[in-house]
XYZ file of C-alpha atoms in Angstrom:
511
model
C 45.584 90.910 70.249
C 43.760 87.398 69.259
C 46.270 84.455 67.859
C 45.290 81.362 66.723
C 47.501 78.264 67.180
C 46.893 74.545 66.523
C 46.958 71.357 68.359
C 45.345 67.991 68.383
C 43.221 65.729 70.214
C 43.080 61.644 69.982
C 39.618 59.905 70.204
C 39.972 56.414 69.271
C 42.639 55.863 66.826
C 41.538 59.197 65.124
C 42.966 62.568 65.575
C 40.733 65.819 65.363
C 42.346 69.242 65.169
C 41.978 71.949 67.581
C 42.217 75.216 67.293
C 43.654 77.150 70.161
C 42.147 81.160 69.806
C 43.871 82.774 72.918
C 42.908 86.902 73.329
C 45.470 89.355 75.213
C 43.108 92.444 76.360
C 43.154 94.953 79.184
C 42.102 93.843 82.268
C 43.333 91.099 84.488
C 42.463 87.253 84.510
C 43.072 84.196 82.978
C 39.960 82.201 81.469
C 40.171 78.827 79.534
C 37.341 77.527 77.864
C 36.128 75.105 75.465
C 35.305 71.770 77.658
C 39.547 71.152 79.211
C 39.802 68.356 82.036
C 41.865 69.503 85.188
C 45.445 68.531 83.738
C 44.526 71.867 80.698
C 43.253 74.206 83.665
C 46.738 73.811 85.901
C 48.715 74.121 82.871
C 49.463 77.996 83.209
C 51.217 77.157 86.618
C 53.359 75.126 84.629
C 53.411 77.892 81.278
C 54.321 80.323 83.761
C 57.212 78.882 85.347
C 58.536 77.045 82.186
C 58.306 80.854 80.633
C 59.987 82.874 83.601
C 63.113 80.306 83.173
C 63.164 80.709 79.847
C 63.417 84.767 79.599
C 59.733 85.489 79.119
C 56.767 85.987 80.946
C 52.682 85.182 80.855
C 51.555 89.090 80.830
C 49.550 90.712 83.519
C 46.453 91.563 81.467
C 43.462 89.530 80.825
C 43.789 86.300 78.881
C 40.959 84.433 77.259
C 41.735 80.787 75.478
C 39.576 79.031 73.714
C 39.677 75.596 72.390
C 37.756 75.118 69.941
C 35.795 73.053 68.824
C 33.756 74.516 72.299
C 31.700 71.165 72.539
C 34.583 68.480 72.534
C 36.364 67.229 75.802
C 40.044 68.021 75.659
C 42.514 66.237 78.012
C 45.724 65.847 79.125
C 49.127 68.141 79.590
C 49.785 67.470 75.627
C 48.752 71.239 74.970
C 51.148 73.060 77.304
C 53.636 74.248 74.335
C 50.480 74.785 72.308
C 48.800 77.497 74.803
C 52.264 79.313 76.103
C 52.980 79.692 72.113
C 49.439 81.260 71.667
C 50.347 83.895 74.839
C 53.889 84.559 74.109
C 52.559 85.906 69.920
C 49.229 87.197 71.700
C 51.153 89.454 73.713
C 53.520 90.387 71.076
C 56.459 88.697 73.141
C 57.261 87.246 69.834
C 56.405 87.787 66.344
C 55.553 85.003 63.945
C 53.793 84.355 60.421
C 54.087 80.761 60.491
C 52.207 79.612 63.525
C 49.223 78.731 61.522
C 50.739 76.493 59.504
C 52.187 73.860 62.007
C 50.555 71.484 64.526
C 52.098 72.168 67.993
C 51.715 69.920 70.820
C 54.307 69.403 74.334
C 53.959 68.651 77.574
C 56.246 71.240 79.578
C 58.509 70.798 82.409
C 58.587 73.673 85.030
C 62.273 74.703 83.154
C 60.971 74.387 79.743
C 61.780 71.091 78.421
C 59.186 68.903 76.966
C 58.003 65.819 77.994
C 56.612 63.247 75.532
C 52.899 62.731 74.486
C 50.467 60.449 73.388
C 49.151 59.892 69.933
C 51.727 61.197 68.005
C 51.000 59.277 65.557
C 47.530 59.680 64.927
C 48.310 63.635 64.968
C 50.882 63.381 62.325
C 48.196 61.469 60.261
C 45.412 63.899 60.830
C 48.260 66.893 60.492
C 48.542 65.747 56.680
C 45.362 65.100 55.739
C 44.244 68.838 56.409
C 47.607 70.309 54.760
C 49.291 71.423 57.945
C 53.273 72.070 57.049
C 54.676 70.287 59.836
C 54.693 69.255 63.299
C 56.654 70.040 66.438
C 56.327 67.531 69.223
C 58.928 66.743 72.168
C 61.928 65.061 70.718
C 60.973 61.709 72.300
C 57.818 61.533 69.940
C 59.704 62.441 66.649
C 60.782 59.336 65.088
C 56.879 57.908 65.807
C 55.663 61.044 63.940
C 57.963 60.925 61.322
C 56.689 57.535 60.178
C 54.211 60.354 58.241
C 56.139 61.072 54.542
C 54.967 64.437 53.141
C 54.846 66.233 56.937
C 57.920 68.255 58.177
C 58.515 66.465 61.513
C 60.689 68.680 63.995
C 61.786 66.920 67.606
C 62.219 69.687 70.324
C 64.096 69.544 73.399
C 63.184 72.477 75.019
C 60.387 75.539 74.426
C 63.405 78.020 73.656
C 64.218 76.170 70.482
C 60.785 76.555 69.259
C 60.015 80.299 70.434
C 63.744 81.038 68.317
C 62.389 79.303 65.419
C 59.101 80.752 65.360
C 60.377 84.681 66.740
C 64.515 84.559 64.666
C 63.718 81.889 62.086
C 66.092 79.602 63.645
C 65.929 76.478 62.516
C 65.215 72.994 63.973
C 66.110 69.600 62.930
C 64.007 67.919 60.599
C 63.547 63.866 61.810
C 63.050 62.044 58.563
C 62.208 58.181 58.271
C 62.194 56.078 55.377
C 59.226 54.142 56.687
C 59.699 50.997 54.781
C 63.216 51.011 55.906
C 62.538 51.421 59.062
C 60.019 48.812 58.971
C 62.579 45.974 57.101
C 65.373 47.078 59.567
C 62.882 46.327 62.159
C 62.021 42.934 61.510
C 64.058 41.109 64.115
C 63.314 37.574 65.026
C 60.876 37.838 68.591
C 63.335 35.933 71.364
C 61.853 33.041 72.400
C 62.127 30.462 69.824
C 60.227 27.105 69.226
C 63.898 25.050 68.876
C 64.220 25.370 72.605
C 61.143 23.286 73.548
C 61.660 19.890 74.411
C 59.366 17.561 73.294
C 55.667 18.260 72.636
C 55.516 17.724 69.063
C 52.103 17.572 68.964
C 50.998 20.758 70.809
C 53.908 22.423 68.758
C 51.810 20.898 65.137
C 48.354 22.047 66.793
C 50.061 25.573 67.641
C 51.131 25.574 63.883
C 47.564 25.294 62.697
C 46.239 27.795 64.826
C 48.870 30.144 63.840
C 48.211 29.321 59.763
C 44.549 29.639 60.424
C 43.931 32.520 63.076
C 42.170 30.060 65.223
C 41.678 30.725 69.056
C 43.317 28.202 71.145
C 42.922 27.068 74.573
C 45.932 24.484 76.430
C 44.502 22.068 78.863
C 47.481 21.096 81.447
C 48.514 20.078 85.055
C 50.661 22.980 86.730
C 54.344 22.683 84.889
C 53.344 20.988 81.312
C 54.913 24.140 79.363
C 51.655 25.752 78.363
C 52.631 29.203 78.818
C 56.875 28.318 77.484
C 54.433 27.099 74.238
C 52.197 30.384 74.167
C 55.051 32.474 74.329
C 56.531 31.168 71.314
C 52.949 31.818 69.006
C 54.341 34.682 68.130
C 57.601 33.820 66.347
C 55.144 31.247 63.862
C 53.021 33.641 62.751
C 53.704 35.584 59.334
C 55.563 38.547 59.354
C 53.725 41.555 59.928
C 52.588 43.951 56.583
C 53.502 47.415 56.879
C 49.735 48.379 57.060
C 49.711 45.851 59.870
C 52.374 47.624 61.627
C 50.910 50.967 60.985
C 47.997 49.624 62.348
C 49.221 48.320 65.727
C 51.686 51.858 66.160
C 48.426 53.710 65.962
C 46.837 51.959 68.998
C 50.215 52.234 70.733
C 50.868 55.622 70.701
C 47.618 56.345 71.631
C 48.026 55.089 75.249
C 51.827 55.962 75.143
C 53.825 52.766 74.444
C 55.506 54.140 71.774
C 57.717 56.966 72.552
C 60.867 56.937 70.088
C 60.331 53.421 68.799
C 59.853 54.461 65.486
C 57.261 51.828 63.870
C 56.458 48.415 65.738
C 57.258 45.638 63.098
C 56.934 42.717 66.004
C 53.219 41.307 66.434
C 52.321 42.072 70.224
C 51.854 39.594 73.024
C 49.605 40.397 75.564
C 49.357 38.714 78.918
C 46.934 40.256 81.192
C 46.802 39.053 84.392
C 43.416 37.526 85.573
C 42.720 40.352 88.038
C 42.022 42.546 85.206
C 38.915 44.252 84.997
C 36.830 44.555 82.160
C 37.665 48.015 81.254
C 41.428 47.377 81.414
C 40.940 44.357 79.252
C 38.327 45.803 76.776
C 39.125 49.538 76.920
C 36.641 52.175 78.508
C 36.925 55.095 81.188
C 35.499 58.484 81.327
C 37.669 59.066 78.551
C 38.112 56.622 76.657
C 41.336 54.383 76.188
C 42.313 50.489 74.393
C 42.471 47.775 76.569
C 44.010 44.481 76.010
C 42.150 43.036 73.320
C 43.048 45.946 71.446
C 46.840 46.734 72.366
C 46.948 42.892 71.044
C 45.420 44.275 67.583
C 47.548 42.032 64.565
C 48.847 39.665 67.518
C 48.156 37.510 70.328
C 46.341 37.935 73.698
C 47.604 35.314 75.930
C 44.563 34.398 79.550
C 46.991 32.208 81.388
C 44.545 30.010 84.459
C 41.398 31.307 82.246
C 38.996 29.949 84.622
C 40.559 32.407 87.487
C 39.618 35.272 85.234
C 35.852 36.991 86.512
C 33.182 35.393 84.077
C 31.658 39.315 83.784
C 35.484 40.160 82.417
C 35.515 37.037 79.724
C 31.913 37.635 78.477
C 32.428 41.356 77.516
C 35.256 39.108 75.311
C 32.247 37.660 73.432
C 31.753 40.711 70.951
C 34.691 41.541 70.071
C 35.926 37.741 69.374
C 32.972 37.507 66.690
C 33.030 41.188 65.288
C 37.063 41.666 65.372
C 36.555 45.568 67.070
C 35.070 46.849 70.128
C 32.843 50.063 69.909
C 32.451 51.765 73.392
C 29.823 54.709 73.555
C 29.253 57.733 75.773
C 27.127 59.964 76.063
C 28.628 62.989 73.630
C 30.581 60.434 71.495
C 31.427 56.905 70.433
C 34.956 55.322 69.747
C 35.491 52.262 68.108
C 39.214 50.642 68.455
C 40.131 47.348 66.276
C 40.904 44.853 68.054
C 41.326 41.707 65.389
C 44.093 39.289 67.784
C 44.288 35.802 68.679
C 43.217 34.441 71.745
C 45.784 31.848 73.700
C 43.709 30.688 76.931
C 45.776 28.390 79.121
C 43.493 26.132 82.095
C 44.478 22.960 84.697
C 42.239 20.407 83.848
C 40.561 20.607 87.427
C 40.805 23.343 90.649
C 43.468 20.838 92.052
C 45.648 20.661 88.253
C 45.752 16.819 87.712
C 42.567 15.282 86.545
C 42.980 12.815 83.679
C 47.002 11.828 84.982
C 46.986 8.504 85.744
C 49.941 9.013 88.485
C 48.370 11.627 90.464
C 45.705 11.699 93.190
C 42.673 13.458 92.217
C 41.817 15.720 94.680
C 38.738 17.542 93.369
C 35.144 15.981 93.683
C 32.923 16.173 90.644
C 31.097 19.033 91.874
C 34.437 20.903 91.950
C 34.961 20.357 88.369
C 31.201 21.015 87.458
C 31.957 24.565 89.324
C 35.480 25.227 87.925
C 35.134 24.300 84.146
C 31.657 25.781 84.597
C 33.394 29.182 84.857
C 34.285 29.197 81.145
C 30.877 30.047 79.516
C 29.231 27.763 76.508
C 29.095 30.866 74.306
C 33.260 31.894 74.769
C 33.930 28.153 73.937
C 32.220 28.582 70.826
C 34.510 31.091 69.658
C 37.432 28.907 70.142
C 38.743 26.522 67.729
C 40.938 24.237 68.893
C 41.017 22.473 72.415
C 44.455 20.498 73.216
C 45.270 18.537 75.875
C 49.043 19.233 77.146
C 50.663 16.828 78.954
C 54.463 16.518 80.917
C 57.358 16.205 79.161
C 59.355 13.167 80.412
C 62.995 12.725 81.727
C 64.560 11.469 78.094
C 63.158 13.856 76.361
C 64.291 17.059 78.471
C 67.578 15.879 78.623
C 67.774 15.639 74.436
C 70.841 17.962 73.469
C 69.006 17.607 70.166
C 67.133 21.081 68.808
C 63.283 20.541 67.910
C 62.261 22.240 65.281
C 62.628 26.170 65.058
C 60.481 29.087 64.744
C 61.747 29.975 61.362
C 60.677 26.421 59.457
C 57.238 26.238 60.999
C 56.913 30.149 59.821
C 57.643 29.419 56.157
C 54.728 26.805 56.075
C 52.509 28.830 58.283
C 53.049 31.675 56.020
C 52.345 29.930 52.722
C 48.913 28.557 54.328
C 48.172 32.170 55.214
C 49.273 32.938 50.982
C 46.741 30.548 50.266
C 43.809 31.870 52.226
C 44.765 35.625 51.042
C 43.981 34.294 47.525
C 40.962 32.131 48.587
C 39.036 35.403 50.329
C 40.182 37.700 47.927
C 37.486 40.763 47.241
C 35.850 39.585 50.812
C 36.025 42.318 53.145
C 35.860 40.866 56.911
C 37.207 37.311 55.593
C 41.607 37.063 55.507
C 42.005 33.585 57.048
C 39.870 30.467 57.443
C 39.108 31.109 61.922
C 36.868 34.174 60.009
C 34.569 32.053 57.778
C 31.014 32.143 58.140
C 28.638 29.267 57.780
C 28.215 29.764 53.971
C 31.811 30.205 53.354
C 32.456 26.933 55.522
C 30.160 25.124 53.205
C 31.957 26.168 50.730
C 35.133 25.648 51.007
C 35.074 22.370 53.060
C 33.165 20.322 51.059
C 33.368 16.727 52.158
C 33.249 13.439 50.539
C 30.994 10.311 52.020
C 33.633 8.681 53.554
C 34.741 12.210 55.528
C 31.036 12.868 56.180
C 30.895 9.233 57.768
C 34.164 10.079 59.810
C 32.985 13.372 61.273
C 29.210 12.076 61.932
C 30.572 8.480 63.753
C 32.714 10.590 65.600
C 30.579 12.728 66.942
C 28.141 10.011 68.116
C 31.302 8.079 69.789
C 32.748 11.187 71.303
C 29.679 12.720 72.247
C 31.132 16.337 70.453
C 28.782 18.791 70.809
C 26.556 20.561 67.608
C 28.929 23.592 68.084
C 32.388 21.277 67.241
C 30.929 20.862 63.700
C 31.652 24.153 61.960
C 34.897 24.134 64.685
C 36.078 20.829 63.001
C 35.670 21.900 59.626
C 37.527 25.303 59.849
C 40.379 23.699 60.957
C 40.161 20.806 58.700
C 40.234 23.738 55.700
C 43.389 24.723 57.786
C 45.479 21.593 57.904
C 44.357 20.562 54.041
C 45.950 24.512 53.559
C 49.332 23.568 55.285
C 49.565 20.349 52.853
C 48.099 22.555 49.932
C 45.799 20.637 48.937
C 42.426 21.758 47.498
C 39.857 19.343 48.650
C 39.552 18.279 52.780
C 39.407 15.078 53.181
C 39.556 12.355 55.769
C 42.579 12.705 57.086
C 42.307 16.573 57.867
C 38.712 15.283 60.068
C 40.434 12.696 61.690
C 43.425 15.732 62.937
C 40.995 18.445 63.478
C 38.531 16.086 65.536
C 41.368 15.045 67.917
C 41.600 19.374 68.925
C 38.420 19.665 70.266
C 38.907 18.124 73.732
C 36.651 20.432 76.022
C 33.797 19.237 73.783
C 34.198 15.334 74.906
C 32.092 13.930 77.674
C 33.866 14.387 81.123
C 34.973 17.852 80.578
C 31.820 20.295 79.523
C 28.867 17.419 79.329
């Protein structure tokens, strides 16, 4: 008897159905085809026991399974409940009209229960688009699924519950979400909070710009200065998250599995990769394809703490993605392309030995060492970050203020009213939301300068040495600061700011 069930497999962000055929004939054998990696071939050791504990039995006759589409790689243990379903009505264990209209993916356990998968989000989408009923997933995936309105959502425990719904018309528990409940609901305040840093009002004004502009920022520091206390706290300034934002960022979640029962992620994500990362992990890649870093930081922030102890291969395959906001990654029989539009936070001593530039510490490293250690952070990558800021020590009196600074929840009301702005500015522009994205032509105009600023910006640049790239850098974040003000026109005292954060450019540090 031939029985067709349904699952799913992820490529990218995208789903793509597949349909399970699975023959029962006379003979004996068991032969799976249509491209399945190794965890799809051992699956009917675990079908087999997970079936024997559970009353039923894979028959002794000759089974054929096919997953079709024949040409498309299939992986992973997500189609266990799929395939033992497709036996167990093949073999006229159990008797069911409904199969075809539900996806059905599990993982099994040797006694039956399931075991979460990946993608369940994706799935669900996909699941709607091409009119499937509903979806039955392990119970650990169901509130992530049910972020999906108009798709019957049912959390299973165990591969009984879905053979008795399917073979007595039991029935299972719908999981329903109200997604923009959820999402309000969800929209805690991230725990580390801008009030507890002492000191530092300037890095905490330059971190405010970044955050209202989407500009990439690098802290220069000696060892214990507070850059990566500061980066931590990015987060909490930046506007709160739109729900296509956070259906966004789910989507590249529970594709590698950080998901589970979360329901939808309303927080931005921080990333902090450590710099023995390859550039697969941090860019995504493998024989089959998964996100890396820059992408799992999709809507949020990627954090390179010590970014010239990062492998220059590993920052330049950063290059691309920086300037095109996704990362496309192509073999052979197919091509994926994840989003990966984040802010990057790069942290850096000033020197190998942490304390050039502080006038009460020895400096330790010869030029030559700081040629060859700021020398590790390429031209190119520099030019895709806007601000440079020097951090420095916090002194005694000021850690020992009881006074509060500032919190999160002030600087996000301004940051979020500069993003407001911009939103109306680039309105009908597709790749242009904030004023980090600009292009030359946009920068011209929309930071139109008067002779006095021109005069600023050009003396400047002659005193400071800045290089040619600092100009377009300078007047992005000029267009920034004149946004937190709101004020239309950019004028000298938005240069005179936005000059100061470009320290990396100056003579001494770069050339």
């Amino acid at each position: 008897m031939l029985t067709k069930v349904y699952g799913s497999s992820v490529f990218g962000v995208e789903a793509t159905t597949i349909t399970v055929e699975v023959n029962v004939d006379k003979g004996v054998g068991y032969h799976l085809v249509g491209l399945p990696d190794n965890a799809i071939k051992e699956s009917n050791y675990r079908i087999a026991a997970a079936l024997l504990n559970n009353g039923y039995k894979i028959p002794g006759k000759k089974i054929t399974i096919n997953m079709a589409p024949a040409d498309l790689r299939k992986e992973g243990s997500a189609y266990d409940l799929t395939l033992a379903l497709g036996i167990l009505t093949a073999s006229n264990q159990i008797q069911s009209d409904n199969l075809e209209k539900y996806i059905i993916m599990g993982e099994l356990s040797l006694d039956g229960s399931l075991q979460p998968i990946k993608g369940a989000l994706p799935i669900a989408i996909k699941a709607r688009e091409e009119g499937f009923k509903g979806f039955i997933l392990p119970k650990g995936n169901a509130k992530e699924a049910a972020i999906v309105s108009d798709l019957e959502v049912y959390g299973v425990e165990n591969i009984k519950e879905v053979i008795d719904f399917f073979d007595k018309g039991t029935p299972l528990e719908q999981t329903i979400i109200n997604t923009r409940e959820e999402f309000s609901k969800n929209l805690d305040f991230p725990e580390f909070d801008f009030a507890d840093v002492k000191g530092q009002e300037s890095i905490k004004r330059c971190m405010e710009i970044a955050a209202a502009g989407g500009h990439n920022i690098i802290l220069i520091g000696p060892p214990g200065a507070g850059k990566t206390m500061l980066a931590k706290r990015l987060p909490s300034i930046l506007p709160p998250m739109t729900l296509n934002e956070a259906l966004e960022t789910t989507k590249i979640h529970s594709v590698v599995g950080k998901v589970k029962n979360m329901g939808l992620m309303s927080q931005r994500p921080f990333r902090s990769p450590h710099h023995t990362i390859s550039d697969v992990a941090l860019v995504g890649g493998g024989a089959y394809p998964q996100p890396g870093e820059i992408s799992l930081s999709h809507n949020g922030v990627l954090f390179l703490d010590e970014l010239p102890e990062f492998k220059r291969g590993v920052l330049e395959v950063m290059r691309q993605p920086l300037e095109d906001r996704e990362v496309t990654i192509s073999r052979a029989r197919f091509t994926v392309t994840y989003p990966s539009s984040f802010m990057l936070v790069a942290s850096m001593n000033p020197s190998p030995g942490g304390y050039f530039n502080d006038p009460d510490a020895p400096v330790t490293s010869s030029p030559a060492e700081m040629q060859r250690y700021l020398g590790k952070i390429s031209g190119p990558l520099l030019d895709r970050i806007d601000i440079h800021i020097e951090v420095t020590p916090v002194p005694f009196e000021k850690l020992s203020e009881e006074r509060k600074g500032e919190s999160s929840v002030e600087i996000r009301k301004r940051v979020t009213k500069g993003r407001e702005l911009q939103t109306e500015r680039f309105k009908g522009l597709e790749n242009v939301h904030y004023n980090a994205q600009m292009n030359t032509k946009q920068i011209r105009e929309h930071c139109k300068l008067d002779e006095a600023s021109k005069e600023l910006l050009k003396n400047a640049m002659e005193r400071l040495n800045l290089s040619a790239r600092a100009y377009d850098r300078i007047l992005k974040v000029a267009r920034t600061i004149a946004d937190l003000e709101n004020t239309k026109v950019v004028n000298g005292t938005h240069i005179g700011e936005a000059i100061q954060y470009r320290s990396l450019d100056r003579e001494g540090w770069l050339g």
